[in-house]
Amino acid sequence: MPRLVPVFDLDGTLLDSDAALVAPFVALGVPEEDITFGHTLAAECARLGLSVDDYLGHYDVDAAQAFPGADALVTSLDRWAVCSNKHPSGGVPELARLGWQPEVALFADAFGFGGKSLGPVLEAMSVRAEEVVFVGDTEHDRRCAVEVGCRFVWAGWNPRATPTPGDQVLGAPAELLGLLHG
């Protein structure tokens, strides 16, 4: 069996970014308990009556940190990708700050700011769905994997991940290596 190529969601999967994502909303007067996760920035801003530009003006690209073990994982991989709903003005500099160099990194702009899809990532990497494992932390991530027919595993190191019975859940980033090498 060929080795699987990992594709990662970014926020909540590789990056412990909840506080960084919430801070701009709070700075703009939104009560923290009103903020939700797992959808596009444009949708959340619209729901909260804010502009994306105002949000981005308050976003600190230095605030989100890698989950423990995420850096060691991605720097050990020869092929990997990022597929994220994150706005590129946050995602691109965060990858650069961390020194992470995925083969492909697609952000919200690659999907018309309407929600990510794995198809363009697979095409850019010239891989088939059965050669990929998508690692994520939301039900939307899971649906993205189902839509293209690739394997999905939960980033169980994020306490917000809510797998359903029967789902594969990784407890730490390093556990992915055993899955990749089969």
C-alpha positions as YAML, in Angstrom:
chain: A
units: angstrom
residues:
- id: 1
  name: MET
  ca: [0.00, 0.00, 0.00]
- id: 2
  name: PRO
  ca: [1.41, 3.42, -0.93]
- id: 3
  name: ARG
  ca: [2.09, 5.88, 1.81]
- id: 4
  name: LEU
  ca: [-0.77, 8.28, 2.51]
- id: 5
  name: VAL
  ca: [-0.29, 12.01, 1.91]
- id: 6
  name: PRO
  ca: [-1.65, 14.13, 4.77]
- id: 7
  name: VAL
  ca: [-3.72, 17.24, 4.19]
- id: 8
  name: PHE
  ca: [-4.43, 19.35, 7.25]
- id: 9
  name: ASP
  ca: [-6.98, 21.90, 8.25]
- id: 10
  name: LEU
  ca: [-5.04, 24.74, 9.92]
- id: 11
  name: ASP
  ca: [-7.00, 26.41, 12.75]
- id: 12
  name: GLY
  ca: [-7.88, 23.95, 15.47]
- id: 13
  name: THR
  ca: [-5.85, 21.19, 13.83]
- id: 14
  name: LEU
  ca: [-2.25, 22.33, 13.50]
- id: 15
  name: LEU
  ca: [-2.73, 25.67, 15.24]
- id: 16
  name: ASP
  ca: [-4.14, 26.21, 18.70]
- id: 17
  name: SER
  ca: [-5.78, 29.35, 17.46]
- id: 18
  name: ASP
  ca: [-9.07, 29.75, 19.33]
- id: 19
  name: ALA
  ca: [-7.87, 32.72, 21.40]
- id: 20
  name: ALA
  ca: [-6.31, 34.37, 18.33]
- id: 21
  name: LEU
  ca: [-9.52, 33.90, 16.32]
- id: 22
  name: VAL
  ca: [-11.76, 35.21, 19.10]
- id: 23
  name: ALA
  ca: [-9.69, 38.28, 20.04]
- id: 24
  name: PRO
  ca: [-10.63, 40.43, 17.00]
- id: 25
  name: PHE
  ca: [-14.33, 39.78, 17.56]
- id: 26
  name: VAL
  ca: [-14.03, 40.73, 21.23]
- id: 27
  name: ALA
  ca: [-12.04, 43.86, 20.27]
- id: 28
  name: LEU
  ca: [-14.95, 44.77, 17.99]
- id: 29
  name: GLY
  ca: [-17.43, 44.45, 20.87]
- id: 30
  name: VAL
  ca: [-18.75, 40.90, 20.37]
- id: 31
  name: PRO
  ca: [-19.29, 38.94, 23.60]
- id: 32
  name: GLU
  ca: [-17.03, 35.88, 23.58]
- id: 33
  name: GLU
  ca: [-19.94, 33.51, 24.19]
- id: 34
  name: ASP
  ca: [-21.56, 34.67, 20.91]
- id: 35
  name: ILE
  ca: [-18.60, 33.54, 18.77]
- id: 36
  name: THR
  ca: [-18.78, 30.18, 16.99]
- id: 37
  name: PHE
  ca: [-16.23, 28.07, 15.08]
- id: 38
  name: GLY
  ca: [-16.11, 25.79, 12.07]
- id: 39
  name: HIS
  ca: [-17.27, 28.04, 9.25]
- id: 40
  name: THR
  ca: [-15.85, 30.76, 7.05]
- id: 41
  name: LEU
  ca: [-14.77, 34.10, 8.41]
- id: 42
  name: ALA
  ca: [-17.15, 35.83, 6.01]
- id: 43
  name: ALA
  ca: [-20.10, 33.83, 7.34]
- id: 44
  name: GLU
  ca: [-19.23, 34.49, 10.99]
- id: 45
  name: CYS
  ca: [-18.67, 38.20, 10.35]
- id: 46
  name: ALA
  ca: [-22.00, 38.43, 8.51]
- id: 47
  name: ARG
  ca: [-23.75, 36.58, 11.33]
- id: 48
  name: LEU
  ca: [-22.28, 39.01, 13.86]
- id: 49
  name: GLY
  ca: [-22.87, 42.13, 11.74]
- id: 50
  name: LEU
  ca: [-19.18, 42.93, 11.20]
- id: 51
  name: SER
  ca: [-17.02, 43.47, 8.15]
- id: 52
  name: VAL
  ca: [-14.25, 41.03, 7.30]
- id: 53
  name: ASP
  ca: [-11.88, 43.98, 6.85]
- id: 54
  name: ASP
  ca: [-12.58, 45.23, 10.39]
- id: 55
  name: TYR
  ca: [-11.95, 41.74, 11.75]
- id: 56
  name: LEU
  ca: [-8.70, 41.37, 9.80]
- id: 57
  name: GLY
  ca: [-7.57, 44.77, 11.03]
- id: 58
  name: HIS
  ca: [-7.58, 43.33, 14.57]
- id: 59
  name: TYR
  ca: [-6.18, 39.87, 13.78]
- id: 60
  name: ASP
  ca: [-2.69, 39.19, 15.20]
- id: 61
  name: VAL
  ca: [-0.80, 36.75, 12.95]
- id: 62
  name: ASP
  ca: [1.69, 36.13, 15.79]
- id: 63
  name: ALA
  ca: [-0.89, 35.00, 18.36]
- id: 64
  name: ALA
  ca: [-1.79, 31.45, 17.26]
- id: 65
  name: GLN
  ca: [0.69, 28.79, 18.30]
- id: 66
  name: ALA
  ca: [1.25, 25.27, 17.05]
- id: 67
  name: PHE
  ca: [-0.39, 22.52, 19.06]
- id: 68
  name: PRO
  ca: [2.22, 20.50, 20.96]
- id: 69
  name: GLY
  ca: [3.74, 18.02, 18.53]
- id: 70
  name: ALA
  ca: [2.41, 19.72, 15.37]
- id: 71
  name: ASP
  ca: [5.72, 21.33, 14.45]
- id: 72
  name: ALA
  ca: [7.67, 18.10, 14.87]
- id: 73
  name: LEU
  ca: [5.07, 16.30, 12.74]
- id: 74
  name: VAL
  ca: [4.93, 18.63, 9.76]
- id: 75
  name: THR
  ca: [8.68, 19.25, 9.67]
- id: 76
  name: SER
  ca: [9.20, 15.48, 9.46]
- id: 77
  name: LEU
  ca: [6.95, 15.09, 6.41]
- id: 78
  name: ASP
  ca: [8.21, 15.16, 2.84]
- id: 79
  name: ARG
  ca: [4.72, 15.81, 1.38]
- id: 80
  name: TRP
  ca: [1.81, 17.52, 3.04]
- id: 81
  name: ALA
  ca: [-0.75, 20.23, 2.38]
- id: 82
  name: VAL
  ca: [-3.05, 22.71, 4.08]
- id: 83
  name: CYS
  ca: [-6.71, 23.15, 3.16]
- id: 84
  name: SER
  ca: [-8.26, 25.90, 5.27]
- id: 85
  name: ASN
  ca: [-11.20, 28.30, 5.45]
- id: 86
  name: LYS
  ca: [-8.79, 30.82, 6.97]
- id: 87
  name: HIS
  ca: [-8.33, 34.13, 5.21]
- id: 88
  name: PRO
  ca: [-4.97, 34.10, 3.42]
- id: 89
  name: SER
  ca: [-3.90, 37.36, 5.10]
- id: 90
  name: GLY
  ca: [-3.69, 35.37, 8.33]
- id: 91
  name: GLY
  ca: [-2.79, 31.89, 7.09]
- id: 92
  name: VAL
  ca: [0.11, 32.72, 4.77]
- id: 93
  name: PRO
  ca: [2.08, 34.75, 7.34]
- id: 94
  name: GLU
  ca: [1.37, 32.18, 10.05]
- id: 95
  name: LEU
  ca: [2.87, 29.41, 7.92]
- id: 96
  name: ALA
  ca: [5.89, 31.64, 7.19]
- id: 97
  name: ARG
  ca: [6.35, 32.56, 10.87]
- id: 98
  name: LEU
  ca: [6.38, 28.90, 11.83]
- id: 99
  name: GLY
  ca: [8.71, 27.98, 8.97]
- id: 100
  name: TRP
  ca: [6.17, 25.48, 7.67]
- id: 101
  name: GLN
  ca: [6.38, 24.74, 3.97]
- id: 102
  name: PRO
  ca: [3.51, 22.57, 2.76]
- id: 103
  name: GLU
  ca: [3.58, 21.46, -0.84]
- id: 104
  name: VAL
  ca: [0.19, 23.15, -1.29]
- id: 105
  name: ALA
  ca: [-1.58, 25.65, 0.96]
- id: 106
  name: LEU
  ca: [-5.05, 26.71, -0.10]
- id: 107
  name: PHE
  ca: [-7.02, 29.25, 1.90]
- id: 108
  name: ALA
  ca: [-10.48, 30.81, 1.67]
- id: 109
  name: ASP
  ca: [-9.65, 32.82, -1.45]
- id: 110
  name: ALA
  ca: [-8.97, 29.60, -3.38]
- id: 111
  name: PHE
  ca: [-12.58, 28.56, -2.69]
- id: 112
  name: GLY
  ca: [-14.26, 31.89, -3.44]
- id: 113
  name: PHE
  ca: [-14.50, 32.54, 0.33]
- id: 114
  name: GLY
  ca: [-17.44, 30.14, 0.39]
- id: 115
  name: GLY
  ca: [-16.02, 27.13, 2.21]
- id: 116
  name: LYS
  ca: [-13.07, 24.89, 1.50]
- id: 117
  name: SER
  ca: [-13.00, 21.80, -0.66]
- id: 118
  name: LEU
  ca: [-10.33, 19.14, -0.99]
- id: 119
  name: GLY
  ca: [-10.71, 18.74, -4.77]
- id: 120
  name: PRO
  ca: [-8.40, 21.64, -5.68]
- id: 121
  name: VAL
  ca: [-5.78, 20.41, -3.19]
- id: 122
  name: LEU
  ca: [-5.80, 16.91, -4.65]
- id: 123
  name: GLU
  ca: [-5.53, 18.35, -8.14]
- id: 124
  name: ALA
  ca: [-2.64, 20.66, -7.20]
- id: 125
  name: MET
  ca: [-0.77, 17.74, -5.60]
- id: 126
  name: SER
  ca: [-1.60, 15.30, -8.42]
- id: 127
  name: VAL
  ca: [-2.91, 12.70, -5.96]
- id: 128
  name: ARG
  ca: [-6.07, 10.62, -5.88]
- id: 129
  name: ALA
  ca: [-8.46, 10.69, -2.94]
- id: 130
  name: GLU
  ca: [-7.50, 7.17, -1.84]
- id: 131
  name: GLU
  ca: [-3.90, 8.38, -1.45]
- id: 132
  name: VAL
  ca: [-4.86, 11.12, 1.03]
- id: 133
  name: VAL
  ca: [-5.83, 11.43, 4.67]
- id: 134
  name: PHE
  ca: [-7.47, 14.67, 5.76]
- id: 135
  name: VAL
  ca: [-6.86, 15.70, 9.36]
- id: 136
  name: GLY
  ca: [-9.35, 18.13, 10.85]
- id: 137
  name: ASP
  ca: [-11.29, 19.23, 13.89]
- id: 138
  name: THR
  ca: [-14.82, 20.05, 12.65]
- id: 139
  name: GLU
  ca: [-17.76, 18.35, 11.04]
- id: 140
  name: HIS
  ca: [-17.16, 20.54, 7.98]
- id: 141
  name: ASP
  ca: [-13.67, 19.01, 7.69]
- id: 142
  name: ARG
  ca: [-15.20, 15.56, 7.86]
- id: 143
  name: ARG
  ca: [-17.71, 16.44, 5.12]
- id: 144
  name: CYS
  ca: [-14.88, 17.73, 2.90]
- id: 145
  name: ALA
  ca: [-13.19, 14.33, 3.12]
- id: 146
  name: VAL
  ca: [-16.44, 12.46, 2.43]
- id: 147
  name: GLU
  ca: [-17.16, 14.66, -0.63]
- id: 148
  name: VAL
  ca: [-13.95, 13.54, -2.37]
- id: 149
  name: GLY
  ca: [-13.82, 10.03, -0.90]
- id: 150
  name: CYS
  ca: [-10.62, 10.33, 1.09]
- id: 151
  name: ARG
  ca: [-9.89, 9.07, 4.58]
- id: 152
  name: PHE
  ca: [-10.58, 11.42, 7.50]
- id: 153
  name: VAL
  ca: [-9.14, 11.47, 11.00]
- id: 154
  name: TRP
  ca: [-9.99, 13.79, 13.86]
- id: 155
  name: ALA
  ca: [-7.39, 16.01, 15.49]
- id: 156
  name: GLY
  ca: [-8.39, 14.73, 18.93]
- id: 157
  name: TRP
  ca: [-5.75, 16.91, 20.61]
- id: 158
  name: ASN
  ca: [-8.20, 19.78, 20.11]
- id: 159
  name: PRO
  ca: [-10.75, 19.57, 22.94]
- id: 160
  name: ARG
  ca: [-13.41, 21.11, 20.66]
- id: 161
  name: ALA
  ca: [-13.25, 18.18, 18.21]
- id: 162
  name: THR
  ca: [-16.52, 16.23, 18.40]
- id: 163
  name: PRO
  ca: [-16.17, 12.89, 16.63]
- id: 164
  name: THR
  ca: [-19.06, 10.50, 16.32]
- id: 165
  name: PRO
  ca: [-18.86, 6.82, 17.33]
- id: 166
  name: GLY
  ca: [-16.77, 4.85, 14.87]
- id: 167
  name: ASP
  ca: [-14.66, 7.83, 13.74]
- id: 168
  name: GLN
  ca: [-10.89, 7.55, 13.89]
- id: 169
  name: VAL
  ca: [-9.45, 9.98, 16.44]
- id: 170
  name: LEU
  ca: [-5.79, 10.76, 16.93]
- id: 171
  name: GLY
  ca: [-4.76, 11.71, 20.46]
- id: 172
  name: ALA
  ca: [-1.55, 13.49, 19.43]
- id: 173
  name: PRO
  ca: [-0.05, 14.70, 16.15]
- id: 174
  name: ALA
  ca: [2.72, 12.06, 16.23]
- id: 175
  name: GLU
  ca: [0.07, 9.30, 16.00]
- id: 176
  name: LEU
  ca: [-0.49, 10.30, 12.39]
- id: 177
  name: LEU
  ca: [2.94, 8.93, 11.43]
- id: 178
  name: GLY
  ca: [1.87, 5.35, 12.18]
- id: 179
  name: LEU
  ca: [-1.20, 5.83, 10.01]
- id: 180
  name: LEU
  ca: [0.80, 7.28, 7.11]
- id: 181
  name: HIS
  ca: [3.31, 4.45, 7.06]
- id: 182
  name: GLY
  ca: [0.60, 1.90, 7.36]
...
